[in-house]
Coordinates of C-alpha atoms in Angstrom, one line a residue:
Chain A
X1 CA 1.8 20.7 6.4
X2 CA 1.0 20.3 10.2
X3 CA 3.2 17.7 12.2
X4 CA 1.2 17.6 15.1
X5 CA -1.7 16.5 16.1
X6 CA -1.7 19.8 17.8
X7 CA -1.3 21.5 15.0
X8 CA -3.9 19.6 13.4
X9 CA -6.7 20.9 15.5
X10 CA -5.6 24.4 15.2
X11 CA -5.9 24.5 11.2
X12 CA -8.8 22.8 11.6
X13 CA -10.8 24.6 14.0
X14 CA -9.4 27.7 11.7
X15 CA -10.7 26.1 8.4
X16 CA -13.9 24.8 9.5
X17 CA -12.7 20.9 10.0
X18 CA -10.7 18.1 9.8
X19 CA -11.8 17.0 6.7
X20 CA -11.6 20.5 5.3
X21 CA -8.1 21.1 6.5
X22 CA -6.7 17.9 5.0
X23 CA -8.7 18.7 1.7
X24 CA -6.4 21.9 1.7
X25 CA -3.2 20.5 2.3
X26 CA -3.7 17.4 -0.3
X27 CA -4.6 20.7 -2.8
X28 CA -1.3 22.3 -1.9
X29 CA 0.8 18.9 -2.1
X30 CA -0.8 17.0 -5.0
X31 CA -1.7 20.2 -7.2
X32 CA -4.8 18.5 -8.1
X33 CA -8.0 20.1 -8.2
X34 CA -10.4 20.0 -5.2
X35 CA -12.9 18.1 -7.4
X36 CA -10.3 15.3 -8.3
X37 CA -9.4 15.2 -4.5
X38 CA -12.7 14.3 -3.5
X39 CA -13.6 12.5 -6.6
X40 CA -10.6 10.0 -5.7
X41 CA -11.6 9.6 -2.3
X42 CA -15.3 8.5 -3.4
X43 CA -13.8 5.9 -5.6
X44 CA -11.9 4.9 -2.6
X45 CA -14.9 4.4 -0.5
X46 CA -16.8 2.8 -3.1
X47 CA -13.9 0.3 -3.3
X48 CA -14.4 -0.3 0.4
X49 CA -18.6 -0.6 0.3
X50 CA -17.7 -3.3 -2.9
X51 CA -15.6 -5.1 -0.7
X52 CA -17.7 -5.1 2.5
X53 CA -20.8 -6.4 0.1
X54 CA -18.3 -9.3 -1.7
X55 CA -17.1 -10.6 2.0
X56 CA -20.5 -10.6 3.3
X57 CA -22.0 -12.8 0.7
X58 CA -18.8 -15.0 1.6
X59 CA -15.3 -15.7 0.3
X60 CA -12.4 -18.5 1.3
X61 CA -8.7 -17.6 1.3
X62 CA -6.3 -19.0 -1.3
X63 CA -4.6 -21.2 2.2
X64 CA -8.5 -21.5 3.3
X65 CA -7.2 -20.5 6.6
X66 CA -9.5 -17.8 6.5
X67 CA -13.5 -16.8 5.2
X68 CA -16.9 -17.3 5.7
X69 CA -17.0 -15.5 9.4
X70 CA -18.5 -12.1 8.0
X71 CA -22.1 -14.2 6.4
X72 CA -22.2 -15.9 10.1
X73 CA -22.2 -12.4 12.1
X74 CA -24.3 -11.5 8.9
X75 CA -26.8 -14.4 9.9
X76 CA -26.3 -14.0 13.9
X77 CA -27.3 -10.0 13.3
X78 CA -30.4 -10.5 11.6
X79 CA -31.6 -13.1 14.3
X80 CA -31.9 -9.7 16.1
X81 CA -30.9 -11.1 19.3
X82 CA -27.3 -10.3 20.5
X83 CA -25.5 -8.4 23.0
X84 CA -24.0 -5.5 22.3
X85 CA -25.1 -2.8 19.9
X86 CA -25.9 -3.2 16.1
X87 CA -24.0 -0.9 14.7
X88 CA -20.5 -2.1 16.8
X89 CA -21.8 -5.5 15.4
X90 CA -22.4 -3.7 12.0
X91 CA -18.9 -2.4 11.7
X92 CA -17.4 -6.0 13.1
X93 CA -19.3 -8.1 10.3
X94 CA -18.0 -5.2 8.0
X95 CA -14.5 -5.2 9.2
X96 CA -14.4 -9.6 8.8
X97 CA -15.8 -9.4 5.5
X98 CA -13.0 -6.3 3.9
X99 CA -10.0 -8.4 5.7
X100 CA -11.8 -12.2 4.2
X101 CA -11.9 -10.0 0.6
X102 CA -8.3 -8.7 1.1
X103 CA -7.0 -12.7 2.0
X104 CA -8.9 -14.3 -0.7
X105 CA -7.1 -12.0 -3.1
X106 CA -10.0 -9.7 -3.7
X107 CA -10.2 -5.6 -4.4
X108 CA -9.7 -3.6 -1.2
X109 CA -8.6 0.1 -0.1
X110 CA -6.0 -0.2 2.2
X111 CA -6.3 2.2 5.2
X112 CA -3.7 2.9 6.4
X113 CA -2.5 -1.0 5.2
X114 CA -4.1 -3.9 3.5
X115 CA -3.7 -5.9 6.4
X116 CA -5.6 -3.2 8.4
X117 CA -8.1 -2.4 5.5
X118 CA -11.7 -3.9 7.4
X119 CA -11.3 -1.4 10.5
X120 CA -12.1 2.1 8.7
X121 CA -13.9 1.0 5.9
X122 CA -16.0 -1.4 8.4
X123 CA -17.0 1.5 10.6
X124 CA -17.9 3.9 7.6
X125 CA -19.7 0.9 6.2
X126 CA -22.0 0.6 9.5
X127 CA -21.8 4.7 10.2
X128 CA -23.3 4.8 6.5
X129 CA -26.3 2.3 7.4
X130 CA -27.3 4.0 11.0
X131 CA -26.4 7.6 10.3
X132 CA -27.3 8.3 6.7
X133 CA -24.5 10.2 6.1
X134 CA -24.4 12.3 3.0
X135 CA -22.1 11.8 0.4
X136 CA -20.0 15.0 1.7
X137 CA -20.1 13.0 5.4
X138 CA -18.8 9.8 3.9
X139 CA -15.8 11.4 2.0
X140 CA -15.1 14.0 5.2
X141 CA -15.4 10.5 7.4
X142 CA -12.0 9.3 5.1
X143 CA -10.3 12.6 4.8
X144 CA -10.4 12.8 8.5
X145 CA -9.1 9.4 9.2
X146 CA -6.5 10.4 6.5
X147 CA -5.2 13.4 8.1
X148 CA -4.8 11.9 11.5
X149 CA -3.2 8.8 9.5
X150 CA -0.7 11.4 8.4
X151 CA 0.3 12.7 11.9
X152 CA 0.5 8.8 13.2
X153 CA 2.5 7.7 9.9
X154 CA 5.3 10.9 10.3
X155 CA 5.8 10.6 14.2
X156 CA 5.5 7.0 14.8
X157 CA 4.6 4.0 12.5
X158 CA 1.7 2.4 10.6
X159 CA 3.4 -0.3 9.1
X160 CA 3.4 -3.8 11.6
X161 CA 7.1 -4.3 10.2
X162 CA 8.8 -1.5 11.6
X163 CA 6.2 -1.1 14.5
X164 CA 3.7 -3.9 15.3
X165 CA -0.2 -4.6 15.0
X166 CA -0.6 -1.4 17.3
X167 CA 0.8 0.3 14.3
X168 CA -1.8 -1.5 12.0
X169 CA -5.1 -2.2 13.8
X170 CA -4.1 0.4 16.4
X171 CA -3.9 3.5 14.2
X172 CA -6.7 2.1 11.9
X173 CA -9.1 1.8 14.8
X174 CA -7.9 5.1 15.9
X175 CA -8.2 6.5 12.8
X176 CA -11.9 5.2 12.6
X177 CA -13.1 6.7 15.7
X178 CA -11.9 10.0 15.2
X179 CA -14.0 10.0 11.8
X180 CA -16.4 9.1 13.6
X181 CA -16.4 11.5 16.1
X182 CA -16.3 14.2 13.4
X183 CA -19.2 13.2 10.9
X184 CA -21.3 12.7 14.6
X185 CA -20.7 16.8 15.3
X186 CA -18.3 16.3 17.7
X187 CA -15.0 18.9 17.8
X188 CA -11.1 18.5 16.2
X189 CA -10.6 18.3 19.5
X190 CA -12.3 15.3 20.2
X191 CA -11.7 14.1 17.3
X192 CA -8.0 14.1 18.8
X193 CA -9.0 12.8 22.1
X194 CA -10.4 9.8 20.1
X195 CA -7.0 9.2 19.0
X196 CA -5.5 9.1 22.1
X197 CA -7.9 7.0 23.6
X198 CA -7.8 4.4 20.9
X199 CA -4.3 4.6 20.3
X200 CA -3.6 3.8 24.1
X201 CA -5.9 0.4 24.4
X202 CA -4.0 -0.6 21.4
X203 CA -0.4 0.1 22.4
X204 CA 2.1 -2.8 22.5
X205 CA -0.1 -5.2 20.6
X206 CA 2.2 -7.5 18.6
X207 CA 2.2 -8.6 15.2
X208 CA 2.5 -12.4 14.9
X209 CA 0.8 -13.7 11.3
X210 CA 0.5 -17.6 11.5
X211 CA 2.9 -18.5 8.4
X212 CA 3.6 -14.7 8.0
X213 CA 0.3 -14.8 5.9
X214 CA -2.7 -11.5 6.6
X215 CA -5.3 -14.0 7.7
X216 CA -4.6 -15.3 11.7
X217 CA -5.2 -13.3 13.5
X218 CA -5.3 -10.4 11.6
X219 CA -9.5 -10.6 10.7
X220 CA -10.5 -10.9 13.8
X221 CA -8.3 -8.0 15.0
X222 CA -10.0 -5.8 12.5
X223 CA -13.2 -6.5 13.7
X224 CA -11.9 -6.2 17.4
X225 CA -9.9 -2.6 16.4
X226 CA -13.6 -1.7 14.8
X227 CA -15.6 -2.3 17.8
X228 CA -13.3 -0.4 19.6
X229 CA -13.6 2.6 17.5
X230 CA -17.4 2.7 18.0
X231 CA -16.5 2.9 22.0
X232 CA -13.8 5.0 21.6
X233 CA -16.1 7.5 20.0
X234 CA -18.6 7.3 22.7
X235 CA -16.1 8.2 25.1
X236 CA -15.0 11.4 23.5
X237 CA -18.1 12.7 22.6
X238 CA -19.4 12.0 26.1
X239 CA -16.0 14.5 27.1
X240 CA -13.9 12.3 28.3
X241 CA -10.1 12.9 28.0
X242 CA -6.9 11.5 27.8
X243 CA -4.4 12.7 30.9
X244 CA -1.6 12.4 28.2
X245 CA -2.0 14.2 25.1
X246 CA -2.7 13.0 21.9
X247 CA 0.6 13.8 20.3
X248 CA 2.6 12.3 23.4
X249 CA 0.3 8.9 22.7
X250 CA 1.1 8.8 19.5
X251 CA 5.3 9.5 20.3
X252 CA 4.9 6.7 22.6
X253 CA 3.2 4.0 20.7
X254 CA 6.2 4.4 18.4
X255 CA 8.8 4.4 20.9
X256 CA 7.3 1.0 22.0
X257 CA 7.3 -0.3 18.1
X258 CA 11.1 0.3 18.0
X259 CA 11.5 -1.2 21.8
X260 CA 9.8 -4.1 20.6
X261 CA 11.9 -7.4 19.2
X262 CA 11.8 -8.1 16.1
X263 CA 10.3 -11.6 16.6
X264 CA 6.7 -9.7 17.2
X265 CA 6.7 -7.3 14.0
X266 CA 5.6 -9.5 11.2
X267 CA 8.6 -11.8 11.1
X268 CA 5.9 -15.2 12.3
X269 CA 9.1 -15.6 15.0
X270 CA 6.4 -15.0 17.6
X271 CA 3.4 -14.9 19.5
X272 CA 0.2 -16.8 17.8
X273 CA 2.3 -17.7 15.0
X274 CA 5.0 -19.4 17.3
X275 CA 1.8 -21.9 18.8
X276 CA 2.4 -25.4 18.2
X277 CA -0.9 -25.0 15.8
X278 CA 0.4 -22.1 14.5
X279 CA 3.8 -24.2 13.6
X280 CA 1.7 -26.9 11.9
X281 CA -0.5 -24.8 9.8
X282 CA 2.6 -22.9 8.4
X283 CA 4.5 -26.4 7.7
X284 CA 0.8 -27.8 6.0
X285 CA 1.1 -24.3 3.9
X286 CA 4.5 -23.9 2.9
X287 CA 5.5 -27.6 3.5
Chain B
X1 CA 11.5 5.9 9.5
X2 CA 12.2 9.3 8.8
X3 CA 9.6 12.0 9.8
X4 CA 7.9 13.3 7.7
X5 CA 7.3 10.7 4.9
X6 CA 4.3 10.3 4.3
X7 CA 2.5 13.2 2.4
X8 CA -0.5 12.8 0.7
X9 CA -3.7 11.7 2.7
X10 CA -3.9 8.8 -0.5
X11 CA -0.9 7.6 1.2
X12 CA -2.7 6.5 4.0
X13 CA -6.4 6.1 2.5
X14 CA -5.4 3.8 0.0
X15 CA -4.3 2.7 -2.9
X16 CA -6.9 0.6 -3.9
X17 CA -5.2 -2.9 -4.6
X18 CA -5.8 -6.7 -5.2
X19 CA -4.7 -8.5 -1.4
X20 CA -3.8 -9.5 0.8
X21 CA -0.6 -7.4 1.5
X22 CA 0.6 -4.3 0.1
X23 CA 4.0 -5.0 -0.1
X24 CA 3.7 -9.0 -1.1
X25 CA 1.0 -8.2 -3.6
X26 CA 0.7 -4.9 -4.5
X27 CA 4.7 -4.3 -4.4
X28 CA 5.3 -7.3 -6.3
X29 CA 2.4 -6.6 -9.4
X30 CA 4.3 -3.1 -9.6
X31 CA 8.0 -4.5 -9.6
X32 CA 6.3 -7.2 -12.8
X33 CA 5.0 -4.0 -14.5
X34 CA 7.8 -2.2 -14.3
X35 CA 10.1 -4.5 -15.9
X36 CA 7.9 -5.8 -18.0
X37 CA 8.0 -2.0 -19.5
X38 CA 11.6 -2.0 -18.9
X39 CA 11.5 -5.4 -21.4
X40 CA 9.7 -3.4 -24.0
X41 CA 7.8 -6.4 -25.2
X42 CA 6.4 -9.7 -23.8
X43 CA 8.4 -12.2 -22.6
X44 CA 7.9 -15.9 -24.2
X45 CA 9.9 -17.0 -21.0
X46 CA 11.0 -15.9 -17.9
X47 CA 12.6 -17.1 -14.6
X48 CA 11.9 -15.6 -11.4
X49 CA 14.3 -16.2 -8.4
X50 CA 12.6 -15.5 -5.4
X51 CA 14.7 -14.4 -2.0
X52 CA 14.7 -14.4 1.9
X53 CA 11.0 -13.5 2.8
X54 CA 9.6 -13.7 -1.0
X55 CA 11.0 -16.8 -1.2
X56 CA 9.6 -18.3 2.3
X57 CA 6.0 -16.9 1.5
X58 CA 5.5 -16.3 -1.9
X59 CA 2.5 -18.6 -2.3
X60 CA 0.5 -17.5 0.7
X61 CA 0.9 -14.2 -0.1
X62 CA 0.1 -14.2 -3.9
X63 CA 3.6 -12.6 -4.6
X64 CA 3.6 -15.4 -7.6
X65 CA 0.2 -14.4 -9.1
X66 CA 0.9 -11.1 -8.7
X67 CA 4.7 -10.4 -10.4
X68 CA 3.2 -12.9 -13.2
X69 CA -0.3 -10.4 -13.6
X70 CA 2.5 -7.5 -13.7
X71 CA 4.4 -9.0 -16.3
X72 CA 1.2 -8.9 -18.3
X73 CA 1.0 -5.1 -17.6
X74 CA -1.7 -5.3 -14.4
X75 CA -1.5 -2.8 -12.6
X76 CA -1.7 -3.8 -8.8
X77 CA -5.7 -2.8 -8.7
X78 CA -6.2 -5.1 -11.3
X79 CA -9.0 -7.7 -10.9
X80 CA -7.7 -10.2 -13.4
X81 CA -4.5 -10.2 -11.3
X82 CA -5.7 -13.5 -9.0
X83 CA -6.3 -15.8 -12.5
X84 CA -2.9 -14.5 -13.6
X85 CA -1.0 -17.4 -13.8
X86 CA -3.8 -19.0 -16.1
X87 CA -3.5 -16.3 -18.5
X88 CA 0.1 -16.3 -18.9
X89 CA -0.4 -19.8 -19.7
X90 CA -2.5 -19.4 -22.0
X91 CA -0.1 -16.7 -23.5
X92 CA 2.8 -18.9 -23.8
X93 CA 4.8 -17.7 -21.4
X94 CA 6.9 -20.2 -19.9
X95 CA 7.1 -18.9 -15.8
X96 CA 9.8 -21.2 -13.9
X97 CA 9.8 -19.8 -10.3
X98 CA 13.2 -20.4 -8.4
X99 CA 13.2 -20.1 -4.6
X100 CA 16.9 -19.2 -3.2
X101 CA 18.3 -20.3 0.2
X102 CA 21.5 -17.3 -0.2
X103 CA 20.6 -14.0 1.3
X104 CA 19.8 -10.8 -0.4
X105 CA 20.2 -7.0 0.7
X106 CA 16.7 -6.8 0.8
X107 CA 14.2 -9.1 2.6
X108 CA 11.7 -9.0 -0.6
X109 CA 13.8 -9.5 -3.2
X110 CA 13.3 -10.9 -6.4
X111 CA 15.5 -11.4 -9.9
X112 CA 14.1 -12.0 -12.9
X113 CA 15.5 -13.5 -15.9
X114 CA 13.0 -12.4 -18.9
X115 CA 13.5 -13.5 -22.3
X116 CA 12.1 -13.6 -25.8
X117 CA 14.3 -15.2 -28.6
X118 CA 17.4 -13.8 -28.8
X119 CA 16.4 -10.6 -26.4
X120 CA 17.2 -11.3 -22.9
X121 CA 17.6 -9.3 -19.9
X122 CA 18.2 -9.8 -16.3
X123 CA 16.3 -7.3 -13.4
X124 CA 16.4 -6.7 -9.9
X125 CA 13.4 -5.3 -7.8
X126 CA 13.0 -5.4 -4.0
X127 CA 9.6 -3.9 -2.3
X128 CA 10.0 -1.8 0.6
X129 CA 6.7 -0.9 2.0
X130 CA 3.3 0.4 1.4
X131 CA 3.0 -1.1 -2.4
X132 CA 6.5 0.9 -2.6
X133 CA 9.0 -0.6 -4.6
X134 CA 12.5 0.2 -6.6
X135 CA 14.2 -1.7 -9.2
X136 CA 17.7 -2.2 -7.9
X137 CA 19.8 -3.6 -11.3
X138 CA 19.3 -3.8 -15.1
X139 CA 21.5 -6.0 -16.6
X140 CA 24.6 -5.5 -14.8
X141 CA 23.8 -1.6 -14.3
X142 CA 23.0 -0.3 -10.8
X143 CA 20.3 1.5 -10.5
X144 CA 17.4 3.3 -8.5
X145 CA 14.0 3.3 -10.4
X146 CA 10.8 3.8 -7.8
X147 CA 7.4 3.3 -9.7
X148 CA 5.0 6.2 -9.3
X149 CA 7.5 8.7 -10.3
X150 CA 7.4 9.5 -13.5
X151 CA 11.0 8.4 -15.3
X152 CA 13.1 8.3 -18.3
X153 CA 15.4 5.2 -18.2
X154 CA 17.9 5.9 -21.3
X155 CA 20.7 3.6 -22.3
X156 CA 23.3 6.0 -24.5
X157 CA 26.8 6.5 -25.2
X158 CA 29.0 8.5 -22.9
X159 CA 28.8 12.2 -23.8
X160 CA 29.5 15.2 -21.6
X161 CA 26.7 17.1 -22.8
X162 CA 24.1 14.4 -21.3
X163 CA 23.3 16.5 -19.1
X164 CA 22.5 19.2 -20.1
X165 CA 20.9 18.4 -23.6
X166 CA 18.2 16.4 -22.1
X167 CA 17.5 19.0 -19.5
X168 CA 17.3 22.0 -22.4
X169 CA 15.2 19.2 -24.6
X170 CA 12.6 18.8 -21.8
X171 CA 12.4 22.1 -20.7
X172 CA 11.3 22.9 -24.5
X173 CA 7.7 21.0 -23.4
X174 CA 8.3 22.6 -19.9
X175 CA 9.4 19.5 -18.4
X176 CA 11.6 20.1 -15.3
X177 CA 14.4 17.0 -14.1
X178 CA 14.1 16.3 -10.4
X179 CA 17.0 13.8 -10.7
X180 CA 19.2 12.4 -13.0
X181 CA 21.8 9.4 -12.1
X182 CA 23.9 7.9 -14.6
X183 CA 25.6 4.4 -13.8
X184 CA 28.1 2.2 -15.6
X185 CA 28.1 -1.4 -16.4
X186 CA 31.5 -3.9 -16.3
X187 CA 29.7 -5.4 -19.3
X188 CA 29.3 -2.9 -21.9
X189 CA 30.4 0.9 -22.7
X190 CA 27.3 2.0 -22.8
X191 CA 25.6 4.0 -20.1
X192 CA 22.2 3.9 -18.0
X193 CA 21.0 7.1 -17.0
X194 CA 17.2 7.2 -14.9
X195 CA 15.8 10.7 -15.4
X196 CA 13.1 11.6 -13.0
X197 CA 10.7 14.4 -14.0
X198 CA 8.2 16.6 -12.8
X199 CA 5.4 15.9 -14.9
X200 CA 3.3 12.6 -15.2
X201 CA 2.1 13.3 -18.9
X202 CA 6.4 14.0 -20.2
X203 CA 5.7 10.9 -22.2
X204 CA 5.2 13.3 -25.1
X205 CA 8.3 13.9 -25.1
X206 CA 10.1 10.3 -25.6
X207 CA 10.5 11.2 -29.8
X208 CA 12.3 14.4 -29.3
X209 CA 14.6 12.3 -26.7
X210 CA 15.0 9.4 -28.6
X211 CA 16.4 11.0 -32.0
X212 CA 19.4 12.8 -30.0
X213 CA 22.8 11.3 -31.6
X214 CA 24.0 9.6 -28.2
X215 CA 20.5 8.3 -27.2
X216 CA 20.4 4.3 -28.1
X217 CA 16.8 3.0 -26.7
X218 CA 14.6 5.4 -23.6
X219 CA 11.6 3.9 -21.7
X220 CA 9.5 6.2 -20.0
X221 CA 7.6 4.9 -17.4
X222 CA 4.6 6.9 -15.1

C-alpha cells in the first residue's frame, strides 16, 4: 500500500501508471478480480454521467434553496458566446447539475463525498465530451483520482467535519486535475504536481452550510473546485511546479483542518451560514 | 483520524447513494436496514427519536426519508428511497418521529422503538462518517455492529464452549471469525454475541448455527 504521494509515483512509474498501480493494490486489498474492479468503477461513472444528464435537464431541492443553475449555464453555453473556455464551462455546468441531483435527493457517486460529488464527475463529464476518451481513459481518469484520494484521505482529511471544505472541494478538485493530467499523457509526476497545486489554492477554505444543509454554498463551490482543476492541469502539464512538495501540501492542508475552530467545519456556527440571510433561511427551514 | 484508514479506492470513488449527504442520508438508510434485519420482520409501528445534529436537521437532510426507506429494506442506493415515507404509509406503518433536546454520545444519533404486536424492540445506531455507521444497543445489550462487514448477531444462553463451537462450526464451510464480542444485558440472562467473519456469502451457514443447543435466534447480516 503506498502512504505517500511519493511513493505513489514510484509504483506508478514502475507499473506503467496511476491508474494501473491503484488497479493493483484494490486487487491485493479487495481480492476481487481485475474485471470486477474495473467493472465497478464503470458503474460508478455511469452513475455520475446519469446524474450530470438528470441535473442538466433541471431539478429543485427538497428546501428549494437550491436547482435549476446547471440548464442556465446549459442555455448560456450553447449561446456560444462566453468568456472563458468551453470545456472549464463544461465541467462547471456538470459540476452544478451532480451537486443540484445530490440536494434534490437524487442518485450520485460520491467522490471523495456527496457533498463534493459535481467536481470529479463534472470534469470527467466535460473531459469525455472534448477528449473522447476511451472507455479504458474514463475508468483510469477515476482510478487515478482514487488513488490520490487515498494518499489525501490517510495523511490529512477528506471529510469537511474533521477538516473543512479544503478537505471536500479541495481534494475533489485536486483529485480531478490530476486525472486529468494523466488521461491527457502527462507523467505521475505531474499528476502529483497537480495535486499540490490544487490542493494549495484550496487550503483553509471553510465549511459553513446555510442551515447545515449540502446546498449554500456547496454547488457553486463544486463548480468553482472544477474550473480550477481544468487550470490546475494546464499548469502541470505546461511544467510548472510546486516549491513544496506534494506530500508536504497535503500534511499541511490537514494541519490547518485540525487548527481550524470548529465553528467553520460543518457545524453552520460560521461563515456564510452565520449571515443574517443565512440565519433567516435556516429559521424559514427548520422553524 | 487515524492514518491509514481508508483502503480501498471505492472508499473514496464512491459508494453510489441517494443525497445529499453521506452520513445524513446514506448513514441513516443503512442504520434503518440494519435494524430492520435485526427486527426480523416489518414493523406495523415504530418511533424514531432523533438526537443532537439528527434531530436539528433531519428534514433538510432527508435523514427522515431515508431511516424510513431503510426500514423497508432500501439500501442507501436505492431510488425509491426519496417517496419513502409514502410507501410506508401505504404499508401501514405508523412512523412517529421524536426530536430530543438531551444530548447523546454521538452527534447523529438516533433510537428506535420498532414494534409489531406483541414483538417489540428498542435499537441504537449513530453514523460516523462516509455512509459509515454502527449500531450502538439492542435492547438493553451493548453492542458494536458496523454494516458492510459481514456479521452473525446470536442471542444464546451462557455456555463456555461459545466460543469455540461456533468457530469449529464455521470453519467446517471454511469460514474464519475476525471478531467475536459477547455482552450482557441487566434485563435478561441471555447473551448477545456479534460474530464478524471473513466471508460475505457465510450466510449459508445460519442453519448449521442456529440448531446448536445454546443458540436461541442468529441474524446474519452482509
Amino acid at each position: 500500500m503506498f502512504k505517500t504521494i511519493e511513493e505513489l509515483v514510484a509504483l506508478a512509474n514502475e507499473k506503467g501508471s496511476v491508474a494501473e498501480a491503484m488497479i493493483q493494490l484494490e486487487m491485493e486489498v479487495s481480492k476481487a478480480s481485475r474485471e470486477d474492479i474495473i467493472k465497478h468503477m464503470q458503474k460508478n461513472r455511469d452513475v455520475m454521467m446519469k446524474s450530470i444528464q438528470r441535473g442538466t435537464a433541471g431539478v429543485k431541492s427538497v428546501t428549494g434553496l437550491t436547482g435549476g443553475d446547471a440548464p442556465k449555464m446549459n442555455a448560456y453555453l450553447e449561446s456560444g458566446k462566453f468568456l472563458s473556455g468551453e470545456s472549464v464551462l463544461k465541467a462547471v455546468r456538470n459540476a452544478v447539475a451532480v451537486n443540484e441531483v445530490n440536494a434534490e435527493m437524487g442518485l450520485i457517486c460520491a467522490n471523495p463525498t456527496a457533498g463534493s460529488a459535481g467536481v470529479a464527475a463534472g470534469v470527467l463529464g466535460a473531459a469525455v465530451e472534448d477528449l473522447n476518451l476511451t472507455d479504458e481513459q474514463q475508468t483510469d481518469f477515476l482510478f487515478t483520482a482514487g488513488a490520490f484520494g487515498l494518499v489525501i484521505a490517510n495523511n490529512a482529511s477528506i471529510s469537511g467535519a474533521a477538516g473543512g471544505c479544503q478537505a471536500e472541494v479541495g481534494s475533489a478538485s485536486a483529485m480531478a486535475a490530476a486525472a486529468l493530467v494523466a488521461v491527457n499523457g502527462g507523467t505521475p509526476e505531474q499528476s502529483a504536481q497537480a495535486i499540490a497545486i490544487g490542493l494549495k489554492n484550496m487550503m483553509g477554505l471553510i465549511c459553513d452550510p446555510v442551515a447545515g444543509l449540502v446546498e449554500v454554498p456547496c454547488v457553486k463551490r463544486n463548480a468553482l473546485g472544477a474550473s480550477q482543476a481544468y487550470i490546475t492541469a494546464d499548469m502541470a502539464l505546461a511544467g510548472i511546479t510546486s516549491v513544496i512538495p506534494p506530500d508536504e501540501v497535503v500534511i499541511a492542508m490537514g494541519k490547518v483542518g485540525e487548527q481550524m475552530p470548529s465553528a467553520f467545519k460543518e457545524t453552520a456556527e460560521g461563515g456564510l451560514a452565520d449571515t443574517p440571510t443565512g440565519r433567516r433561511l435556516a429559521k424559514e427551514i427548520f422553524g | 483520524m487515524s492514518a491509514g484508514q481508508f483502503r480501498s479506492v471505492f472508499d473514496i470513488i464512491g459508494p453510489v447513494m441517494i443525497g445529499p449527504s453521506s452520513s445524513h442520508t446514506a448513514g441513516a438508510a443503512r442504520i434503518g436496514k440494519i435494524m430492520r434485519e435485526l427486527f426480523g420482520e416489518q414493523p406495523d409501528s415504530v418511533d424514531i427519536l432523533l438526537y443532537e445534529s439528527f434531530a436539528k436537521t433531519y428534514r433538510g437532510h432527508g435523514t427522515d426519508i431515508a431511516l424510513v426507506g431503510g426500514l423497508l429494506n432500501m439500501a442507501p442506493d436505492d431510488e425509491r428511497l426519496a417517496g419513502s415515507l409514502k410507501l410506508a404509509h401505504d404499508a401501514g406503518i405508523e412512523i412517529a418521529f421524536i426530536p430530543k433536546d438531551e444530548p447523546a454520545d454521538h452527534p447523529n444519533t438516533v433510537v428506535m422503538r420498532l414494534n409489531k404486536g406483541d414483538h417489540k424492540e428498542v435499537m441504537t445506531g449513530i453514523s460516523i462518517g462516509g455512509g459509515n455507521i454502527e449500531i450502538t444497543d439492542v435492547n438493553g445489550y451493548p453492542v458494536t455492529i458496523s454494516a458492510g462487514v459481514p456479521t452473525f448477531v446470536i442471542k444464546h444462553q451462557a455456555d463456555s464452549t461459545f466460543n469455540k463451537t461456533i468457530m469449529d462450526t464455521l470453519a467446517q464451510d471454511g469460514i474464519k471469525v475476525a471478531v467475536s464480542r459477547t455482552s450482557e444485558s441487566q434485563n435478561t440472562a441471555e447473551l448477545l454475541s456479534v460474530v464478524e467473519v471473513d466471508q460475505p456469502t457465510a450466510g449459508k451457514a445460519t442453519d448449521k448455527l442456529t440448531v446448536l443447543p445454546f443458540v436461541n435466534a442468529i441474524t446474519f447480516l452482509n
